[in-house]
Coordinates of C-alpha atoms in Angstrom, one line a residue:
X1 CA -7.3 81.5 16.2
X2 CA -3.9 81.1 17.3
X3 CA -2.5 81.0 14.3
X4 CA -3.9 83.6 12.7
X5 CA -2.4 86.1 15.8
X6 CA 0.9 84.2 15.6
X7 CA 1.0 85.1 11.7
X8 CA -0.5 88.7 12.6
X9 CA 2.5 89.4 15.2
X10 CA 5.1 88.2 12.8
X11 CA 4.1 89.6 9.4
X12 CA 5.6 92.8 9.4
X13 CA 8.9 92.0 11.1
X14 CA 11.2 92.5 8.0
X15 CA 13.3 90.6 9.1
X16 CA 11.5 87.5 9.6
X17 CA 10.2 85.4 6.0
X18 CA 6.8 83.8 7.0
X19 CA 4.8 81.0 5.8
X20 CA 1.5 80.1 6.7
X21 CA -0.1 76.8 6.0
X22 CA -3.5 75.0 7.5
X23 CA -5.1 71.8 5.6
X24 CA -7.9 74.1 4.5
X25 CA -9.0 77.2 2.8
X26 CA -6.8 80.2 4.6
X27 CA -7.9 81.4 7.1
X28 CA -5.1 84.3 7.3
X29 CA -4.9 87.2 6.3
X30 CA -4.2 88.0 2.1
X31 CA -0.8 89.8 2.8
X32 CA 1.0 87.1 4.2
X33 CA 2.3 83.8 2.2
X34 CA 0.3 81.0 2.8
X35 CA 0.3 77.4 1.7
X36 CA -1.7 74.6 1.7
X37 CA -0.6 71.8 3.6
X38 CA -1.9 68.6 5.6
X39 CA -0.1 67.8 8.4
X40 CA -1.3 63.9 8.2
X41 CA -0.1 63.8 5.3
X42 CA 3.8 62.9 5.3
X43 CA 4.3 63.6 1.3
X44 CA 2.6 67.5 2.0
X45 CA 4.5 68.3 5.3
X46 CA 7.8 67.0 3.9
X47 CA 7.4 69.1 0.4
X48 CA 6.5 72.5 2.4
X49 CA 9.6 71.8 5.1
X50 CA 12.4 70.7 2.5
X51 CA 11.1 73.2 0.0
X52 CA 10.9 76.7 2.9
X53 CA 13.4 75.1 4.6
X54 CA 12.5 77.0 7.6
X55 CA 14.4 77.8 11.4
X56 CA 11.0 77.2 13.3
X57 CA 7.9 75.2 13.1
X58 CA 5.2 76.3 14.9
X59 CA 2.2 74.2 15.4
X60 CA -1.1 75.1 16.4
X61 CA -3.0 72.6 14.2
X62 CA -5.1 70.5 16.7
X63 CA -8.2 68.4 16.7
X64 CA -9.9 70.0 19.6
X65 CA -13.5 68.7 20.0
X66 CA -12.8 66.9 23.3
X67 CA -16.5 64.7 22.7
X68 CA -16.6 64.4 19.1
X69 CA -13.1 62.8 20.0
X70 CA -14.9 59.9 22.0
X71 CA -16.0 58.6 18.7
X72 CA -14.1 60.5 16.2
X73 CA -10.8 58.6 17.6
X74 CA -9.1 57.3 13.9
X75 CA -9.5 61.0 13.3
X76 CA -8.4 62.7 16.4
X77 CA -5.3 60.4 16.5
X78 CA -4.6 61.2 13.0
X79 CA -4.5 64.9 13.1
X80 CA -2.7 64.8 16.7
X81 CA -0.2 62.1 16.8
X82 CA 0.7 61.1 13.4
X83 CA 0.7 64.7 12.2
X84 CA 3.2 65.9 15.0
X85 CA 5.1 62.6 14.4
X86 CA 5.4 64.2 10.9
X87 CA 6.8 67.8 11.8
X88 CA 8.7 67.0 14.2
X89 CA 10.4 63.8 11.7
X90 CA 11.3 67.1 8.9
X91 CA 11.8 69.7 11.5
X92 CA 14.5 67.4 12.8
X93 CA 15.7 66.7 8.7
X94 CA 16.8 70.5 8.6
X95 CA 17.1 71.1 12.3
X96 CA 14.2 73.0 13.0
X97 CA 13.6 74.4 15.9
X98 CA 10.0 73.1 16.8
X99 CA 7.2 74.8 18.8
X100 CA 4.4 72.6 19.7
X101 CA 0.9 73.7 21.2
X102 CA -0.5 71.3 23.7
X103 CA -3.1 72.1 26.5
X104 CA -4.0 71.0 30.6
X105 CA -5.9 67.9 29.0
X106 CA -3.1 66.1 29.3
X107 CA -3.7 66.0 33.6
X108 CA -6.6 64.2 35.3
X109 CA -7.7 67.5 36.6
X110 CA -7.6 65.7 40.2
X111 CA -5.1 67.8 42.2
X112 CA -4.4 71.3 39.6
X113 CA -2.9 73.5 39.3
X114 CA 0.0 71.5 37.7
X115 CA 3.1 72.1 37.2
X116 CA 5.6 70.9 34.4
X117 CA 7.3 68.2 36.5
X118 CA 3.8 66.8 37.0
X119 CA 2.9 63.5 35.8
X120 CA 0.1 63.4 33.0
X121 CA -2.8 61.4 33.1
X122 CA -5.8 62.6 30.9
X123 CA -9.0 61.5 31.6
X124 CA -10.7 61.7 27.8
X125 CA -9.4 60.4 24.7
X126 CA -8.6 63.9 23.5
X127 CA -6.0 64.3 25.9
X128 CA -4.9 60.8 26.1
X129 CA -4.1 62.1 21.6
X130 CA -2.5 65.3 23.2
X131 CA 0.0 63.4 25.7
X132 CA 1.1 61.3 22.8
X133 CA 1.8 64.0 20.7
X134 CA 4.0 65.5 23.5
X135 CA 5.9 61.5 23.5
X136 CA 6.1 61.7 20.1
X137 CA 8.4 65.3 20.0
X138 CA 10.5 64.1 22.7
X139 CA 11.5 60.8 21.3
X140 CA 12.0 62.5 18.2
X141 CA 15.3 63.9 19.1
X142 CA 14.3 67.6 17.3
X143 CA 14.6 70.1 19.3
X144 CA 11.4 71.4 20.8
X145 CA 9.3 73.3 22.9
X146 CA 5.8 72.5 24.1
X147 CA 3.7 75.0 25.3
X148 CA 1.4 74.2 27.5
X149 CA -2.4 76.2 28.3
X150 CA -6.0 76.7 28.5
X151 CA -8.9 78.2 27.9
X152 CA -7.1 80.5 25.1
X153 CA -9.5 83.7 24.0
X154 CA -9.0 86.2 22.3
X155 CA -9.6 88.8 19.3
X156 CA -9.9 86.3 16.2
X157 CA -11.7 87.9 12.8
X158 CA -11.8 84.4 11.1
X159 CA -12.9 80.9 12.5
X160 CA -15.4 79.9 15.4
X161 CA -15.8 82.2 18.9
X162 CA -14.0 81.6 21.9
X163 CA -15.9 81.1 25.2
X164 CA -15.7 84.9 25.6
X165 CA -16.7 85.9 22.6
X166 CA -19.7 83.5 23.0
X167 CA -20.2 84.3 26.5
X168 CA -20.7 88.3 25.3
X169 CA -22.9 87.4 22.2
X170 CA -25.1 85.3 23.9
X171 CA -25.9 87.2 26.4
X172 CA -26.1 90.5 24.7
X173 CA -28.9 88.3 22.5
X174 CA -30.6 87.8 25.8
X175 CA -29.9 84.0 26.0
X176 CA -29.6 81.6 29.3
X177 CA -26.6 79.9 29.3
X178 CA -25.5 77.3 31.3
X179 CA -22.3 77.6 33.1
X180 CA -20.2 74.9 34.9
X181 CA -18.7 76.1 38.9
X182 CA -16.5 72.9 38.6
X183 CA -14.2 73.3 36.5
X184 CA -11.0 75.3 37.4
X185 CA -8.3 76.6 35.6
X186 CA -6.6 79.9 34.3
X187 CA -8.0 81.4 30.8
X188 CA -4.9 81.8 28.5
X189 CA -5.2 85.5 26.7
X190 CA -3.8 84.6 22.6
X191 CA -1.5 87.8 22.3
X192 CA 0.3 86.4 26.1
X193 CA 1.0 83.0 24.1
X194 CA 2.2 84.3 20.9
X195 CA 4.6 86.8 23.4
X196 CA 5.8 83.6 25.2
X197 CA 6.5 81.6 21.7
X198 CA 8.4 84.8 20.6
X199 CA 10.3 84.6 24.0
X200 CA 11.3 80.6 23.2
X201 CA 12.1 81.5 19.9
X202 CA 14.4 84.0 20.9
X203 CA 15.8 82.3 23.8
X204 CA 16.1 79.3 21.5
X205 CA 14.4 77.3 24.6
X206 CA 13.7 73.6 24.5
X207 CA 11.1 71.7 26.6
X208 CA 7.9 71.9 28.5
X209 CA 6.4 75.2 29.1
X210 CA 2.7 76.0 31.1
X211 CA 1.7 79.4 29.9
X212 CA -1.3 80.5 30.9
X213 CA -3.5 83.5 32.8
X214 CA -2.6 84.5 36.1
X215 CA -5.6 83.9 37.8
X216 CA -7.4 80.3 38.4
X217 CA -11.1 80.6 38.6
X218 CA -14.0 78.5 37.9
X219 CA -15.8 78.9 34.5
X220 CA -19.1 80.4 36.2
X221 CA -16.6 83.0 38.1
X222 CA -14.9 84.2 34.9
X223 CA -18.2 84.5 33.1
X224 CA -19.4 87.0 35.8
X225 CA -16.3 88.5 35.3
X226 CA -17.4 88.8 31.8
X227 CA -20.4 89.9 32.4
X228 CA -19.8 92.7 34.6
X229 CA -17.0 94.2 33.0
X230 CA -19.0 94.1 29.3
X231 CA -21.8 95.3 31.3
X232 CA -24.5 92.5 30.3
X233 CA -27.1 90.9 32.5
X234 CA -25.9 88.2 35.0
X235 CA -29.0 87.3 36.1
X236 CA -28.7 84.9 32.2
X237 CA -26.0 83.3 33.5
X238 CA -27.0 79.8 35.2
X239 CA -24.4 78.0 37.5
X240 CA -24.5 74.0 37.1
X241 CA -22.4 71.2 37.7
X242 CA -20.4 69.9 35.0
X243 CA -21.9 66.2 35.5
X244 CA -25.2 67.8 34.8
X245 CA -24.1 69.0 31.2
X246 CA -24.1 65.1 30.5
X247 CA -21.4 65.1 27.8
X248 CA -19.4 62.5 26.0
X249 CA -15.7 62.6 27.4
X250 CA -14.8 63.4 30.8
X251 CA -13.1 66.9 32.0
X252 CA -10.1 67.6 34.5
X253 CA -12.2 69.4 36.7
X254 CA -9.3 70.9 39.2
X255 CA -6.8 71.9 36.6
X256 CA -5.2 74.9 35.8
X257 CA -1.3 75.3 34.9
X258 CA 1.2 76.8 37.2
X259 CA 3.8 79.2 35.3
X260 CA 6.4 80.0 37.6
X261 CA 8.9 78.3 35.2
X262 CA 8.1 80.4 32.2
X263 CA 8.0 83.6 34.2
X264 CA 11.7 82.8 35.8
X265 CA 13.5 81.5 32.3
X266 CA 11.0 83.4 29.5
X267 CA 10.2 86.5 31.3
X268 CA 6.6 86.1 31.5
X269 CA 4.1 88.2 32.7
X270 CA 0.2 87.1 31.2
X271 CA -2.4 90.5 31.4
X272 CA -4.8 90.6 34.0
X273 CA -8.0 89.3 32.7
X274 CA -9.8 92.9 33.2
X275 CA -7.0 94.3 31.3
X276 CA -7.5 91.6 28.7
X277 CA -11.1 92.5 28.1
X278 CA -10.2 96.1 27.8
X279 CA -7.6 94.9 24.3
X280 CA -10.8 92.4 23.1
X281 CA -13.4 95.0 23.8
X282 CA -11.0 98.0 21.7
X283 CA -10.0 95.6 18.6
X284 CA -13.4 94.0 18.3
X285 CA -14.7 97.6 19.1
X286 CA -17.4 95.7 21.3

């Protein structure tokens, strides 16, 4: 999803040559370049850098399926570690200038919302994959960014639905859902990320950046917020406990990312979230 916006915001700049890659069929759009490449595999991701030879890598390739990373952990640490280890060994080769997508996972989810001085300590094995990738870059000796944030949603016309994408078709299909009050943070809008990477690009910014929605709320209370502003029936919408979901790999329950830091040095101002319905409900035409 990310992606595909970051390659949507960037395609028509004429000033700007862009190349898309993922490890699978494209997902982008036909009028912009686009690649094949692997990121766990060193061979593919050193042929596509040396070869484009580009000024930034921007990654937002991420094995996200916090439970299925419980078990799946050769697989999760492949794609998340030893890939980034990868980009950020040949975005150093031609002194790239590297953007890296990383998330609040990397925080217990004790004592949120958390700024970028705070000390990580994730909880699940997907984020204990996400903080390594973070090592990784900064022992690296490229020169990075990492953006931090959570809960992204937005507009995407390719790949799965985001939570408010599935929170609208769901309920318009008349289906109960079961929504945690537990878990707090501040849902990320895509197009206020891909602003913020163009702002680091442009800055030519290094280090650790929390970018995020201006608001932290519990996932029940941003679903009603869903709800009413979409007009659909709250009376679907069941609050629970997270413990009650019973699933795999713990969550950072208090989380949420502070973003004074980006707003001072990047300019940074995320939508309101009622504004950011009102852009997802006019592209989707919803």
């Amino acid at each position: 999803m990310l992606g595909q916006r970051i390659a949507q915001f960037y395609k028509n700049q004429s000033e700007i040559e862009l190349l898309c890659v993922s490890a699978e069929d494209s997902y982008f759009e036909s009028d912009v370049e686009y690649k094949q490449m692997d990121i766990t595999d060193k061979n593919s991701v050193k042929k596509i850098i040396l070869d484009f030879f580009p000024d930034v890598v921007i990654n937002a390739a991420a094995y996200t399926n916090v439970d299925k990373a419980e078990t799946e952990k050769e697989l999760a640490w492949k794609i998340n570690v030893t890939g980034v280890e990868h980009l950020a060994l040949y975005s150093w080769t031609i002194d790239a200038h590297l953007i890296h997508v990383s998330t609040d996972y990397v925080f217990d989810g004790k004592e949120g919302p958390y700024s970028e001085i705070d000390v990580p300590s994730p909880v699940g094995y997907y984020g204990r994959t996400k903080m390594a990738s973070e090592n990784s870059i900064k022992i690296s000796g490229v020169r990075a960014a990492i953006i931090r944030t959570n809960v992204l949603y937005g507009p995407a016309k390719y790949g799965r639905a985001d939570f408010v994408k599935w929170v609208i078709d769901s309920l318009k299909n008349k289906k109960k859902i079961n929504i945690v009050t537990d878990q707090y943070n501040n849902p990320s809008y895509i197009d206020d990320i891909v602003s913020a990477i163009d702002s680091i690009i442009e800055l030519k910014k290094e280090g650790v950046y929390n970018i995020a929605g201006d608001e932290v709320l519990n996932r029940y209370e941003f679903t009603l917020r869903i709800a009413d502003y979409f007009g659909l029936e709250k009376k679907l919408i069941n609050p629970i406990e997270t413990i009650e979901l019973n699933q795999p790999a713990p969550r950072p329950l208090k989380s949420g990312l502070i973003t004074l830091k980006a707003q001072i040095e990047l300019g940074y101002k995320p939508r309101k979230i009622e504004e950011t319905f009102k852009l997802f409900k006019e592209e989707l035409d919803i």
